[in-house]
Amino acid sequence: MTPLLQVENIAKFYGPRIGCTDVSFDLYPGEVMGIVGESGSGKSTLLNTLAGHLTPDRGAVRFDTRADGQHDGGLRDTVTMSEPERRMLSRTDWAFVHQHARDGLRMNVSAGGNVGERLMAVNARHYGQIRDTAIDWLGRVEIAADRIDDRPTAFSGGMQQRLQIARNLVTGPRLVFMDEPTGGLDVSVQARLLDLLRGLVREMGLSAIIVTHDLAVVRLLADRLMVMKDGRVVESGLTDQVLDDPQHAYTQLLVSSVLQV
Amino acid sequence: MSDYNFAYLDEQTKRMIRRAILKGLAIPGYQVPFASREMPMPYGWGTGGVQVSAAVLTPDDTFKVIDQGADDTTNAVSIRRFFQKTANVAVTEATADATVIQTRHRIPEEHLRAGQILVYQVPIPEPLRFLEPSEVETRKMHALEEYGLMHVKLYEDISQHGAIATAYAYPVKVEGRYVMDPSPIPKFDNPKLNMAAIQLFGAGREQRIYALPPFTEVISLDFDDYPFEPTKADHACDLCGAEDSYLDELIVDDAGGRMFMCSDTDYCTSRRKAGHIGAQGVPYAEDAA
């Protein structure tokens, strides 16, 4: 089986400082990978490098592309591919869910326009169909259809986050990058969002890479887990295995730091 | 007159502007940056158009200026006098007689022919500006032909107003490549953009020049189920009776009385001279008004 994403020895430096280095892993279709670690451990840098927002200093990020007119498809290095191709990927096969919904939404465009933007970016030109798809997706993320013409500024934090997810998933991506998708939400809203995400991931067979500092989130969503510290991966394995039987001293500290209610 | 270089600008500046114009003509719809000069008028009064006109005028040209279609508004009169004074060119109000026409926000009703140049004054050359504030990002979007955002604006129009409510500065796609702002002309004029004359667009404050060569394919953006429609007031001109021209609406008394008349004054006047009379019109007389 070909991996969907193959990361090889990726490294990103900020001057002499390490952003992240020596990261390698394979992600298979339908698999959800969690990346945990404390603030400053390089997990967001890693995610942004994988998603093409930052250019790595070393290494390769190979993605199993679909065949098009010019290429046969198959594993292609996204670091060396041309910018138009990479941007095309990031609005079709890839999706990126930001921690702050404001970074991922157009706040002065209605909810329907936000969901429709990716469709129009891939040449949807039928208003009625775009609107039907938008209503369908708002329903899937539990936003009432009559809010379709409201702007995200009129939405609560949890709704904004759900809208951002709808906006990203509308073109049927195969790989979703998520940066702290539940950060800043209160626990009951978090729980519903996680429920929703888990349902969507299973239903659409999505692969996802989720960066978070919240171990409960990865316990619920992730099949596999990587623990990062100081820009390096210190431990990786199946989620339950890593959380229940941590081997590295730092992972042990991380797991034991979780408050038991 | 002799105290100014021909057409006010120095020769080097005119060469620089001509180079930008040639590049613009070679890449229709592409916004060419140029080193816009200070002109003896405020930004927003047509400094871009004036610089383009200065660069293309020759002593043999006949010059016409219209502002919202009219030859007799302050802006049009000032710019016409400016070039009379600094370039000593012949001026006219007749569209057919002019070789260079500078316009603000209208295309003349009369069809332009090969050999004429239409110069537009452009306030905001970037059609994506109000959707994406970053110039770096909009340039990248043009370079990579990422125009989905332009349709988001039209989508918003339909969702809020039930129809594409953008009535002027209606975005167009040029030769299947660049999305362009045709300057704030009413969308009634959009179909005329495919014409025999050369069209040059100058934005002074924003320092951009772009151009359409004759008979360039210009398509107004729309949706399959909400096609582009040029619109005008559903009325005939009250002075000359024309039913095919773009109309201004004028409120004439405190009781809400109104009249419609051609925004293109030259078109209206020549029709009245030819004997056409509208609902509230009187036969044309040279000394009237």
mmCIF file with all atom_site columns, N, CA and C in Angstrom, chain B residues 57 84 169 184-185 203 208 238 255 260 268:
data_model
loop_
_atom_site.group_PDB
_atom_site.id
_atom_site.type_symbol
_atom_site.label_atom_id
_atom_site.label_alt_id
_atom_site.label_comp_id
_atom_site.label_asym_id
_atom_site.label_entity_id
_atom_site.label_seq_id
_atom_site.pdbx_PDB_ins_code
_atom_site.Cartn_x
_atom_site.Cartn_y
_atom_site.Cartn_z
_atom_site.occupancy
_atom_site.B_iso_or_equiv
_atom_site.pdbx_formal_charge
_atom_site.auth_seq_id
_atom_site.auth_comp_id
_atom_site.auth_asym_id
_atom_site.auth_atom_id
_atom_site.pdbx_PDB_model_num
ATOM 1  N N  . LEU B 1 57  ? -0.425  61.891 -26.883 1.00 0.00 ? 57  LEU B N  1
ATOM 2  C CA . LEU B 1 57  ? -0.818  63.016 -27.739 1.00 0.00 ? 57  LEU B CA 1
ATOM 3  C C  . LEU B 1 57  ? 0.307   63.412 -28.687 1.00 0.00 ? 57  LEU B C  1
ATOM 4  N N  . GLN B 1 84  ? -5.054  72.079 -24.067 1.00 0.00 ? 84  GLN B N  1
ATOM 5  C CA . GLN B 1 84  ? -5.056  73.186 -25.029 1.00 0.00 ? 84  GLN B CA 1
ATOM 6  C C  . GLN B 1 84  ? -3.879  74.106 -24.730 1.00 0.00 ? 84  GLN B C  1
ATOM 7  N N  . ALA B 1 169 ? -17.958 49.293 -12.457 1.00 0.00 ? 169 ALA B N  1
ATOM 8  C CA . ALA B 1 169 ? -16.672 48.633 -12.195 1.00 0.00 ? 169 ALA B CA 1
ATOM 9  C C  . ALA B 1 169 ? -16.869 47.122 -12.151 1.00 0.00 ? 169 ALA B C  1
ATOM 10 N N  . PRO B 1 184 ? -14.632 52.536 -13.180 1.00 0.00 ? 184 PRO B N  1
ATOM 11 C CA . PRO B 1 184 ? -16.056 52.536 -12.782 1.00 0.00 ? 184 PRO B CA 1
ATOM 12 C C  . PRO B 1 184 ? -17.032 52.923 -13.895 1.00 0.00 ? 184 PRO B C  1
ATOM 13 N N  . ILE B 1 185 ? -16.955 52.278 -15.042 1.00 0.00 ? 185 ILE B N  1
ATOM 14 C CA . ILE B 1 185 ? -17.975 52.485 -16.062 1.00 0.00 ? 185 ILE B CA 1
ATOM 15 C C  . ILE B 1 185 ? -19.210 51.672 -15.666 1.00 0.00 ? 185 ILE B C  1
ATOM 16 N N  . ALA B 1 203 ? -3.968  54.753 -13.785 1.00 0.00 ? 203 ALA B N  1
ATOM 17 C CA . ALA B 1 203 ? -4.282  55.016 -12.385 1.00 0.00 ? 203 ALA B CA 1
ATOM 18 C C  . ALA B 1 203 ? -3.089  55.744 -11.773 1.00 0.00 ? 203 ALA B C  1
ATOM 19 N N  . ARG B 1 208 ? -0.440  52.532 -11.818 1.00 0.00 ? 208 ARG B N  1
ATOM 20 C CA . ARG B 1 208 ? -0.613  51.366 -12.684 1.00 0.00 ? 208 ARG B CA 1
ATOM 21 C C  . ARG B 1 208 ? -1.176  51.814 -14.034 1.00 0.00 ? 208 ARG B C  1
ATOM 22 N N  . ASP B 1 238 ? -35.413 61.993 -22.325 1.00 0.00 ? 238 ASP B N  1
ATOM 23 C CA . ASP B 1 238 ? -36.482 62.983 -22.403 1.00 0.00 ? 238 ASP B CA 1
ATOM 24 C C  . ASP B 1 238 ? -36.133 64.142 -23.330 1.00 0.00 ? 238 ASP B C  1
ATOM 25 N N  . ALA B 1 255 ? -41.363 68.326 -5.942  1.00 0.00 ? 255 ALA B N  1
ATOM 26 C CA . ALA B 1 255 ? -42.505 67.417 -5.899  1.00 0.00 ? 255 ALA B CA 1
ATOM 27 C C  . ALA B 1 255 ? -42.135 66.015 -6.381  1.00 0.00 ? 255 ALA B C  1
ATOM 28 N N  . PHE B 1 260 ? -35.212 61.875 -17.420 1.00 0.00 ? 260 PHE B N  1
ATOM 29 C CA . PHE B 1 260 ? -34.054 61.056 -17.803 1.00 0.00 ? 260 PHE B CA 1
ATOM 30 C C  . PHE B 1 260 ? -33.438 61.664 -19.040 1.00 0.00 ? 260 PHE B C  1
ATOM 31 N N  . CYS B 1 268 ? -26.427 63.095 -27.333 1.00 0.00 ? 268 CYS B N  1
ATOM 32 C CA . CYS B 1 268 ? -27.745 63.704 -27.167 1.00 0.00 ? 268 CYS B CA 1
ATOM 33 C C  . CYS B 1 268 ? -27.881 64.938 -28.079 1.00 0.00 ? 268 CYS B C  1
#
